[in-house]
Amino acid sequence: MSSRDTILKALREAAPGGVEAPAMYTPDAPAADLLESFEFRLKACGGELAVLRSVEELAPLLSARWPDLAERSVYSTNPAAVPTSLPEAAFTDTAALQHLDLAIVDGCECVAENAAVWVPAGAVPHRSLLYLAEHLVLIVRRDALLPTMHEAYARLAQRGDTSGYFIAGPSKTSDIAQCLVIGAQGPRSCLVCMVGDA
Amino acid sequence: MSARTEAHPPAAARFLDDGAHAAWHDAALWNVRDRRDKAAASVPDWERLREQATRIKQHTLAHLPDYLEQFERAARAAGATVHWAKDPEEFRVLVHGLLKQHGVTSVAKSKSMLTEECALNPYLEAQGIEVVDTDLGERVVQLNQEHPSHIVLPAIHLNKQQIGRIFEKNLGTAPGNDSAEELTEAARQDLRARYLHAQAGITGVNFAVAETGTLVVCTNEANADLGMTVPKLHIACMGLEKLVPRFEDLAVFTRLLARSGTGQAITAYTSHVTGPAPGSELHIVLLDNGRSALLARDRFRNALKCIRCGACMNTCPVFRRSGGHSYNHVIPGPIGSVLAPNVAFEQTETLPFASSLCGSCTEVCPVKIDLHKQLLYWREELAKEGRVPLSKQLGAHVFTFVATRPWLFKLGGRMMRLSLRITPRALVYGPWNAWGKRRELPVPPKRSYLDGGRP
Ligand code: SF4
């Protein structure tokens, strides 16, 4: 008998069966204002929020933050806001992507209770660029802000979006004697730009 | 299972020899526990959420073979290859086979207690494959040639100066440099080069979804994410118990995991992998290694609900004051002490006693495992097998004799209160009194609780 069958047979003998699945969970209504809560949580995990009226405001914002933006290597899923500086051949070449300064990526659902932003795996030409980039800018819509993970997962399940990443702030670690260091191995900063009306 | 079988009490005593460091360890973990409390309090429906989590797990375990088959079908449909391993040996051979078949000579591995459980690193290294642990804490312990002492905080037993010296020796940082920022930066530079060099990434799995075949991996450093997206081969290793039935159930567990473990609202990266990325390969290895046997044990089955958050370790007064290595088991702390006897009954017989049975672990566990009860049940099993040390048996017999005779109980109490007051210190605090080691006995009250001497 294969290991698979041996294991399944042992499990069939062991599993008691008969326990109903609980109904889908309904969370308590959030107490705080969603945007306020999102911003508070994002700051708590080392990220930053910019609330923009339109995506046109993004380019000046980023130029103010990185005055040498034009010389930097940039990948952008939103070329209307900021263009990509990398040649297309570099998009799927991890050796080239390791020098990526800035990834500007459109996100979807944003979660007020923990500042997580959903980025579908298919949003980028190579998944690694989300992590190889030195800095990450996520562009999200104000009306994609949801109270908790339950509402977010319900939407993902509904549209069958099961490959992707919840990203909450920059990479970090406390592994050296519990001292928090922002910028562990992935992006050193994470700026979430929230655009439009609720 | 490796042959690390020293009993808990002597190992714990050694940990306490460095008093200053032991005090730091205790305080650092208590601080994490405190952050957990604040994070839990920020969710108004926290208790309801724990209840939902334990019920989802209860249901999944009751129907585990069906859910595993469903998971296998869904993962295959998404393009992954699913493998099954009965024990660590089969697991190691299987993973090595996959690496060999792909011509892999260097692997970037992110945190996975399961690969520790199977002693994968030494096996692969013996076959000439370089394995780099990429979680910073795990990298530190790897460079120091030891094992993680905590499942979430692998290097919590080391202080900054020690880590500075490890980095000086291995990564060439300046002597005396113990700045967490600079050491982290040195590790970042070193590791990022290694992802590009590695031909495969090995990761653990936090949750897997039966309905969709999705794997979920949670990290803060982005190390698992780099490991599974930079190389073209991703091998994900998971215990059979990681399943949840529905994609939406993930909301319950991602809300609980980081809050319970570190007090964060969520980990920085919660990555969902359903099938391989375009142009890449995804292999999922499912490991049994005693899990099916544990499922068959009515009283202990609940331990399979564990989501490895580490909260029971942070809160445990014994863990905080004895350090993870003193357990000599891959998973230390309360959950380790209930998992260990299932796979290594005879080598781990002191672990169910490494607890005051205060029940704090049970209170913080996000999936409501009855940890302190399970510790007690294991003591019972050990006693049945005659594996309880004589000193403990004797104590229990004497206590039973006294406690079932109220007159004797009262008399004994009076004598103890009196004798503790008049006996010279040297006679009380001798090697014969385990309760007087490294601690002061309380000053006995004049009258007992039963006499109305309540405070
Ligand atoms: S037993 Fe509970 S508290 Fe301990 S690690 Fe597992 S889930 Fe966390």
XYZ file of C-alpha atoms and ligand atoms in Angstrom:
661
model
C 0.000 0.000 0.000
C 1.289 3.492 -0.786
C 2.053 5.872 2.073
C -0.881 7.937 0.998
C -3.269 5.038 1.366
C -1.700 3.887 4.627
C -2.087 7.347 6.109
C -5.643 7.790 4.876
C -6.589 4.374 6.205
C -5.148 5.192 9.638
C -6.971 8.501 9.614
C -10.267 6.856 8.671
C -9.946 4.572 11.661
C -8.988 7.451 13.935
C -11.319 10.252 12.845
C -14.429 10.303 15.003
C -16.665 11.980 12.377
C -20.033 13.425 13.163
C -19.116 16.994 14.192
C -21.044 19.652 12.256
C -19.179 22.546 10.660
C -20.008 25.798 12.428
C -21.894 28.422 10.434
C -19.862 31.142 8.735
C -18.735 33.733 11.271
C -20.278 37.170 11.653
C -17.928 39.620 13.379
C -19.038 42.324 15.800
C -19.519 45.710 14.201
C -16.336 47.821 14.502
C -16.390 50.628 17.041
C -14.028 53.089 15.353
C -14.155 54.961 12.078
C -12.707 52.672 9.391
C -10.216 55.117 7.918
C -9.018 56.198 11.336
C -8.554 52.598 12.394
C -6.733 51.691 9.165
C -4.329 54.590 9.582
C -3.713 53.804 13.241
C -2.967 50.150 12.484
C -0.781 50.987 9.484
C 1.362 53.339 11.574
C 1.554 50.715 14.305
C 3.100 48.258 11.864
C 5.553 50.767 10.436
C 3.658 51.805 7.291
C 2.364 55.189 6.150
C -0.905 56.390 4.672
C -1.543 59.105 2.096
C -5.137 59.978 1.274
C -5.409 61.327 -2.279
C -8.301 62.819 -4.175
C -7.099 61.351 -7.435
C -4.236 59.237 -8.682
C -2.714 62.312 -10.409
C -1.550 63.440 -6.995
C 0.695 60.390 -6.709
C 3.593 61.488 -8.938
C 4.204 64.773 -7.103
C 3.885 62.976 -3.780
C 6.519 60.402 -4.703
C 8.861 63.007 -6.216
C 8.698 64.945 -2.974
C 9.566 61.801 -1.065
C 12.301 60.616 -3.420
C 13.736 63.709 -5.165
C 15.869 61.452 -7.377
C 12.870 59.372 -8.454
C 13.695 59.834 -12.146
C 17.058 58.088 -11.689
C 15.699 55.221 -9.651
C 14.567 51.861 -10.929
C 10.807 51.745 -10.685
C 8.192 49.176 -11.518
C 4.616 50.420 -11.674
C 1.351 48.637 -12.358
C -0.158 52.068 -12.752
C 1.816 53.737 -15.558
C -0.767 56.496 -15.806
C 0.313 57.618 -12.337
C 4.035 56.850 -12.464
C 5.779 55.107 -15.374
C 7.967 52.031 -15.121
C 11.663 52.624 -15.694
C 12.724 48.996 -16.064
C 12.975 47.416 -19.514
C 10.267 44.816 -19.995
C 12.804 41.973 -20.147
C 13.730 42.697 -16.531
C 10.195 42.108 -15.254
C 10.661 38.386 -14.920
C 14.390 38.319 -14.258
C 15.046 38.027 -10.539
C 18.706 39.003 -10.963
C 17.563 42.317 -12.440
C 14.709 42.726 -9.969
C 17.063 42.548 -6.997
C 18.088 46.111 -7.731
C 14.528 47.371 -7.875
C 14.157 50.544 -5.820
C 10.461 51.032 -5.925
C 7.435 48.897 -6.737
C 4.174 50.764 -7.217
C 1.351 48.271 -7.223
C -2.444 48.440 -7.312
C -3.985 46.670 -4.324
C -7.582 45.612 -3.745
C -9.272 45.046 -0.393
C -7.960 47.021 2.583
C -8.742 45.896 6.096
C -9.332 48.492 8.809
C -8.673 46.213 11.789
C -5.080 45.419 10.795
C -4.034 47.623 7.837
C -3.631 44.639 5.523
C -3.978 45.254 1.776
C -4.733 42.434 -0.653
C -2.464 42.278 -3.686
C -3.493 39.567 -6.161
C -0.560 37.450 -7.353
C -1.560 38.251 -10.907
C -1.148 42.005 -10.377
C 2.589 41.801 -11.006
C 4.578 40.167 -13.832
C 6.785 38.376 -11.286
C 5.653 37.718 -7.727
C 9.112 38.287 -6.281
C 9.157 41.960 -7.159
C 6.789 42.664 -4.278
C 9.517 41.462 -1.926
C 12.716 42.342 -3.774
C 11.756 46.021 -4.098
C 13.470 48.253 -1.537
C 10.277 50.263 -1.132
C 6.657 49.417 -1.798
C 3.820 51.774 -2.691
C 0.318 50.316 -2.719
C -2.472 52.176 -4.487
C -5.927 51.334 -3.208
C -9.399 52.740 -3.547
C -11.098 54.313 -0.595
C -14.249 52.279 -1.242
C -12.267 49.034 -0.901
C -11.813 49.671 2.819
C -13.548 46.966 4.854
C -13.858 46.510 8.627
C -12.357 43.048 9.213
C -10.749 40.064 7.527
C -14.162 38.390 7.287
C -15.523 40.912 4.794
C -12.264 40.778 2.841
C -12.149 36.981 2.575
C -15.837 36.892 1.654
C -15.094 39.129 -1.339
C -12.048 37.110 -2.359
C -13.998 33.858 -2.124
C -16.799 35.338 -4.148
C -14.571 36.284 -7.063
C -12.357 33.192 -6.679
C -9.236 35.268 -6.013
C -7.243 32.714 -4.017
C -3.658 33.536 -5.014
C -2.313 36.698 -3.497
C -0.884 38.484 -0.543
C -2.177 40.426 2.402
C 0.531 42.977 3.061
C 0.519 45.037 6.256
C 3.366 47.530 6.340
C 7.057 46.975 5.533
C 9.066 43.853 6.362
C 10.300 43.718 9.935
C 11.839 41.562 12.611
C 12.370 41.455 16.369
C 14.535 38.373 16.273
C 17.564 40.106 17.732
C 16.787 40.382 21.441
C 13.247 41.598 20.793
C 14.377 44.925 19.257
C 12.018 45.908 16.451
C 13.865 46.606 13.197
C 11.922 47.829 10.157
C 13.250 46.552 6.858
C 14.172 42.940 7.507
C 14.594 41.243 4.142
C 11.795 42.666 2.032
C 10.745 46.313 1.505
C 12.102 48.860 3.958
C 9.011 51.026 3.689
C 5.377 50.649 2.716
C 3.280 53.621 1.680
C -0.418 53.030 1.133
C -2.087 55.620 -1.091
C -5.830 55.642 -0.712
C -7.590 57.264 -3.609
C -11.147 58.525 -4.143
C -14.280 58.640 -2.006
C -15.764 56.170 0.423
C 13.172 12.451 16.497
C 16.686 13.344 17.486
C 18.374 11.839 20.509
C 18.142 14.943 22.678
C 16.793 13.312 25.761
C 18.130 15.078 28.833
C 15.390 15.419 31.458
C 13.776 18.814 32.004
C 14.770 19.578 35.620
C 18.588 19.473 35.225
C 18.388 21.331 31.902
C 16.177 23.977 33.503
C 18.586 24.289 36.410
C 21.418 24.983 33.979
C 19.375 27.714 32.300
C 18.874 29.373 35.677
C 22.605 29.416 36.401
C 22.847 32.648 34.431
C 20.427 34.526 36.648
C 20.560 37.850 34.827
C 19.876 36.272 31.485
C 17.114 34.073 32.875
C 15.453 37.176 34.314
C 15.708 38.933 30.957
C 14.176 35.907 29.177
C 11.317 35.828 31.647
C 10.618 39.558 31.274
C 10.949 39.562 27.470
C 8.396 36.783 27.082
C 6.078 38.327 29.619
C 6.211 41.482 27.563
C 5.075 39.511 24.502
C 2.294 37.992 26.564
C 1.275 41.496 27.606
C 1.121 42.623 23.971
C -1.029 39.578 23.240
C -3.478 40.646 25.940
C -3.772 44.136 24.476
C -4.251 42.763 20.965
C -6.939 40.352 22.155
C -8.714 43.142 24.017
C -8.817 45.238 20.837
C -11.135 42.673 19.214
C -14.576 42.956 20.814
C -15.641 39.472 19.743
C -12.342 37.772 20.731
C -13.896 35.010 22.818
C -16.478 34.234 20.165
C -13.684 34.098 17.614
C -11.721 31.561 19.702
C -14.875 29.498 20.006
C -15.360 29.576 16.239
C -11.728 28.558 15.703
C -11.917 25.588 18.019
C -15.177 24.454 16.426
C -13.786 24.710 12.909
C -10.776 22.638 13.974
C -12.970 20.139 15.835
C -15.039 19.629 12.732
C -12.034 19.416 10.412
C -10.280 16.839 12.584
C -13.439 14.760 12.835
C -13.496 14.555 9.048
C -9.784 14.865 8.359
C -9.351 12.124 5.741
C -12.174 13.563 3.631
C -10.764 17.055 3.848
C -7.272 15.852 2.961
C -8.591 14.148 -0.144
C -10.522 17.255 -1.066
C -7.395 19.339 -0.518
C -5.316 17.010 -2.652
C -7.809 17.201 -5.528
C -8.022 20.987 -5.367
C -4.259 21.491 -5.094
C -3.687 19.158 -8.058
C -6.316 20.926 -10.085
C -4.435 24.165 -9.406
C -1.244 22.603 -10.750
C 0.570 21.514 -7.568
C 2.002 18.044 -6.950
C 1.004 16.456 -3.635
C 3.188 13.935 -1.785
C 2.559 11.966 1.405
C 5.107 10.881 3.997
C 4.458 8.580 6.945
C 7.499 9.464 8.999
C 10.577 11.713 9.090
C 12.683 9.239 7.192
C 10.273 8.997 4.277
C 9.910 12.775 4.383
C 13.658 13.378 4.133
C 14.110 10.925 1.291
C 11.171 12.417 -0.575
C 12.364 16.006 -0.272
C 15.903 15.043 -1.190
C 14.569 13.146 -4.215
C 12.724 16.233 -5.427
C 15.799 18.400 -5.003
C 18.031 15.914 -6.745
C 15.626 15.521 -9.617
C 15.768 19.303 -10.133
C 19.539 19.477 -9.791
C 19.304 21.635 -6.691
C 22.508 22.323 -4.766
C 21.336 25.229 -2.647
C 18.054 25.731 -0.792
C 16.550 28.803 0.900
C 14.418 27.500 3.734
C 11.990 29.570 5.736
C 10.716 28.755 9.167
C 9.122 25.364 9.414
C 8.979 23.489 12.689
C 8.080 20.452 10.630
C 11.459 20.338 8.921
C 13.030 20.614 12.389
C 10.796 17.754 13.501
C 12.171 15.697 10.631
C 15.790 16.848 11.034
C 15.818 17.787 7.365
C 18.804 20.160 7.421
C 21.475 17.699 8.582
C 20.167 15.086 6.166
C 20.309 17.377 3.150
C 23.698 18.732 4.167
C 25.023 15.190 4.387
C 23.861 14.745 0.783
C 25.856 17.776 -0.267
C 22.974 20.241 -0.461
C 23.440 23.646 1.124
C 20.482 24.708 3.287
C 20.151 28.312 4.381
C 17.631 29.101 7.080
C 16.271 32.490 6.134
C 14.189 33.534 9.121
C 16.583 35.825 10.985
C 16.173 34.050 14.314
C 16.601 30.662 12.679
C 19.617 31.914 10.767
C 21.178 32.946 14.055
C 20.655 29.533 15.626
C 21.793 27.808 12.436
C 25.047 29.791 12.416
C 25.430 28.969 16.104
C 24.864 25.281 15.327
C 21.927 24.805 17.647
C 18.141 24.493 17.498
C 15.386 27.100 17.900
C 14.345 27.519 21.532
C 10.885 28.881 20.723
C 8.603 28.213 17.758
C 7.967 31.888 16.971
C 11.063 33.514 18.514
C 13.787 30.996 17.617
C 16.715 32.947 19.123
C 15.010 34.285 22.241
C 17.567 32.444 24.380
C 20.399 34.607 23.011
C 21.154 38.214 23.878
C 22.438 40.935 21.556
C 26.061 40.491 22.519
C 25.929 36.772 21.814
C 24.290 37.359 18.433
C 26.880 40.051 17.693
C 29.643 37.526 18.289
C 27.919 34.898 16.104
C 27.673 37.443 13.284
C 31.230 38.599 13.760
C 32.418 35.049 13.308
C 30.169 34.121 10.394
C 29.224 37.305 8.555
C 32.263 39.427 9.310
C 30.512 42.190 11.245
C 32.744 44.413 13.365
C 33.838 43.060 16.751
C 31.620 44.365 19.522
C 28.864 45.426 17.121
C 25.638 44.478 18.845
C 23.254 46.969 17.247
C 20.076 45.151 16.244
C 19.722 47.447 13.194
C 23.227 46.815 11.925
C 23.149 43.083 12.541
C 19.780 42.817 10.790
C 21.196 44.782 7.847
C 24.196 42.463 7.633
C 21.869 39.451 7.576
C 19.699 41.139 4.943
C 22.626 41.676 2.592
C 23.870 38.150 3.077
C 20.486 36.472 2.709
C 19.253 38.435 -0.292
C 22.225 37.220 -2.280
C 21.407 33.674 -1.213
C 17.814 33.728 -2.517
C 19.139 34.484 -5.980
C 21.674 31.723 -5.721
C 19.209 29.094 -4.405
C 17.439 26.833 -6.911
C 14.641 25.897 -4.511
C 12.689 27.387 -1.655
C 11.386 25.199 1.161
C 8.676 26.650 3.378
C 6.354 25.532 6.110
C 2.615 26.115 5.928
C 0.440 27.928 8.459
C -2.932 26.969 6.997
C -4.165 24.976 4.026
C -7.651 25.204 2.558
C -9.406 21.983 1.575
C -11.935 23.679 -0.687
C -9.411 25.540 -2.859
C -6.065 23.757 -2.358
C -4.591 27.030 -1.089
C -1.541 27.247 1.190
C -1.149 30.185 3.561
C 2.251 31.238 4.870
C 2.588 34.021 7.450
C 5.827 35.924 8.107
C 7.060 39.374 9.061
C 10.415 39.418 7.355
C 9.267 38.496 3.801
C 11.782 35.670 3.930
C 9.303 32.918 3.112
C 7.924 35.081 0.320
C 11.340 35.585 -1.210
C 12.038 31.874 -0.831
C 8.882 30.861 -2.629
C 8.930 33.449 -5.386
C 12.596 33.869 -6.370
C 13.609 30.228 -7.080
C 11.525 28.300 -9.597
C 10.887 25.350 -7.304
C 8.806 25.681 -4.138
C 8.479 22.745 -1.744
C 5.863 23.384 0.953
C 5.949 21.066 3.956
C 2.927 20.625 6.173
C 1.541 18.429 8.898
C -1.768 16.732 8.146
C -3.518 18.914 10.714
C -3.036 22.278 8.989
C -6.317 22.141 7.080
C -9.344 24.365 7.311
C -12.378 23.514 5.221
C -13.336 26.786 3.534
C -11.370 29.724 2.149
C -13.408 32.110 4.287
C -12.418 30.230 7.453
C -8.988 31.792 7.001
C -10.412 35.044 8.353
C -10.894 33.455 11.761
C -7.345 32.128 11.950
C -5.508 35.098 10.465
C -7.269 37.297 13.022
C -6.141 35.049 15.872
C -2.622 33.967 14.907
C -0.455 37.080 15.143
C -2.481 38.671 17.914
C -1.946 35.567 20.025
C 1.672 35.065 19.057
C 3.299 38.479 19.047
C 0.457 40.901 19.721
C 0.494 42.221 16.144
C -2.897 42.698 14.477
C -1.592 40.560 11.591
C 1.803 39.471 10.292
C 3.319 41.801 7.689
C 2.893 39.130 4.999
C 0.046 36.643 4.763
C 0.670 34.868 1.488
C -1.829 32.678 -0.329
C -0.499 30.175 -2.820
C -2.966 28.269 -4.970
C -0.906 26.316 -7.462
C 2.515 27.338 -8.789
C 3.434 30.712 -10.284
C 3.692 30.724 -14.093
C 6.895 28.942 -15.123
C 7.439 27.467 -11.628
C 6.746 24.227 -9.807
C 4.952 23.693 -6.506
C 5.297 20.488 -4.506
C 3.329 19.966 -1.302
C 4.554 17.337 1.153
C 2.049 16.109 3.750
C 3.551 14.519 6.849
C 1.896 12.156 9.320
C 4.612 11.271 11.892
C 2.291 10.364 14.737
C -0.537 12.691 13.830
C -2.922 9.904 12.817
C -2.065 8.141 16.079
C -2.810 11.304 18.022
C -6.126 11.653 16.209
C -7.070 8.222 17.518
C -6.521 9.262 21.152
C -9.762 10.740 22.417
C -8.271 12.661 25.315
C -5.356 14.097 23.348
C -6.869 14.715 19.915
C -7.366 18.409 20.683
C -3.624 18.985 20.545
C -3.930 18.686 16.751
C -5.836 21.974 16.730
C -2.631 23.878 17.480
C -1.813 26.713 15.072
C 1.726 27.143 16.501
C 1.257 30.705 17.675
C 3.557 30.329 20.675
C 1.222 32.047 23.143
C 1.258 29.123 25.559
C 5.053 29.389 25.776
C 5.102 33.127 26.381
C 2.624 32.852 29.200
C 4.015 29.711 30.839
C 5.839 30.442 34.121
C 7.917 27.311 33.657
C 8.886 28.039 30.043
C 9.790 31.630 30.815
C 12.082 30.516 33.608
C 13.591 27.446 32.006
C 14.004 28.321 28.310
C 12.921 26.288 25.311
C 16.051 24.168 25.099
C 15.389 22.665 28.512
C 12.473 20.724 27.022
C 14.768 18.872 24.648
C 11.926 18.502 22.210
C 11.453 20.176 18.840
C 8.309 21.948 20.097
C 8.869 23.168 23.653
C 6.486 24.680 26.195
C 3.036 23.473 27.162
C 2.039 22.320 23.681
C 5.394 20.598 23.221
C 4.919 18.789 26.494
C 1.599 17.378 25.341
C 2.802 16.541 21.829
C 6.104 14.938 22.857
C 4.783 11.894 24.752
C 2.707 10.933 21.710
C 5.841 10.424 19.616
C 8.519 9.774 22.252
C 6.748 8.563 25.373
C 9.776 7.171 27.157
C 12.293 9.881 26.347
C 10.048 12.753 27.355
C 8.575 11.564 30.621
C 9.584 14.646 32.609
C 7.798 17.050 30.253
C 4.215 16.623 31.491
C 5.620 17.603 34.904
C 7.213 20.789 33.557
C 4.087 22.690 34.503
C 2.480 24.152 37.573
C -0.928 23.344 36.014
C -1.873 26.990 36.537
C -3.938 26.836 33.361
C -2.634 30.076 31.852
C -1.787 28.244 28.612
C -5.366 27.080 28.231
C -6.608 30.630 28.808
C -4.497 32.185 26.052
C -4.688 29.395 23.470
C -6.508 30.837 20.436
C -7.960 27.454 19.512
C -8.909 26.605 23.088
C -6.822 23.487 23.559
C -7.292 22.190 27.108
C -3.522 22.190 27.586
C -3.299 21.971 31.372
C -5.791 19.105 31.409
C -3.810 17.262 28.779
C -0.661 17.645 30.859
C -2.505 16.055 33.737
C -3.830 13.244 31.508
C -0.277 12.492 30.363
C 0.846 12.292 33.975
C -1.904 9.760 34.461
C -0.724 7.743 31.446
C 2.840 7.838 32.731
C 1.720 6.698 36.174
C -0.214 3.827 34.588
C 2.970 2.729 32.869
C 4.906 3.054 36.118
C 7.036 5.867 34.711
C 6.488 8.425 37.461
C 9.593 8.913 39.640
C 9.393 7.479 43.127
C 9.725 10.872 44.815
C 6.593 12.096 43.049
C 4.676 8.876 43.703
C 5.576 8.952 47.345
C 4.507 12.564 47.700
C 1.184 11.810 46.073
C 0.579 8.816 48.332
C 1.404 10.765 51.474
C -0.820 13.619 50.346
C -3.727 11.275 49.630
C -3.335 9.662 53.036
C -3.319 13.008 54.800
C -5.940 14.772 52.714
C -8.494 12.026 53.256
C -8.104 12.373 57.044
C -9.219 15.899 58.063
C -7.817 15.634 61.612
C -4.415 14.702 60.276
C -4.545 17.420 57.623
C -5.216 20.075 60.275
C -2.576 18.730 62.592
C -0.022 18.596 59.808
C -0.776 22.191 58.856
C -0.319 23.388 62.413
C 2.968 21.544 62.732
C 4.242 22.935 59.440
C 3.370 26.533 60.330
C 5.112 26.127 63.640
C 8.150 24.281 62.369
C 8.747 26.673 59.460
C 8.936 29.500 61.974
C 11.289 27.841 64.424
C 13.490 25.618 62.246
C 16.915 27.110 61.431
C 17.232 28.331 57.839
C 19.982 25.874 56.969
C 17.669 23.002 57.774
C 14.784 24.289 55.663
C 16.758 25.322 52.586
C 18.734 22.181 51.981
C 19.029 20.079 48.838
C 16.162 17.927 50.191
C 13.662 20.750 49.743
C 12.921 21.255 46.037
C 10.522 24.079 46.907
C 13.290 26.023 48.573
C 15.640 26.024 45.581
C 16.221 29.506 44.128
C 13.173 30.845 45.907
C 11.951 31.895 49.314
C 9.149 30.009 50.978
C 6.299 32.277 52.051
C 6.128 33.355 55.669
C 3.602 30.996 57.269
C 0.474 32.690 58.658
C -0.253 32.228 62.367
C -3.611 30.644 61.692
C -4.664 28.479 58.762
C -7.298 29.331 56.176
C -9.567 26.703 57.694
C -9.178 28.192 61.166
C -10.556 31.427 59.812
C -7.144 32.928 59.214
C -8.175 34.318 55.818
C -6.236 37.379 54.719
S -1.277 25.188 21.851
Fe -2.528 26.995 21.494
S -1.350 28.651 22.446
Fe 0.087 26.941 22.214
S 1.085 27.299 20.245
Fe -0.679 25.966 19.862
S -2.334 27.364 19.299
Fe -0.764 28.609 20.280
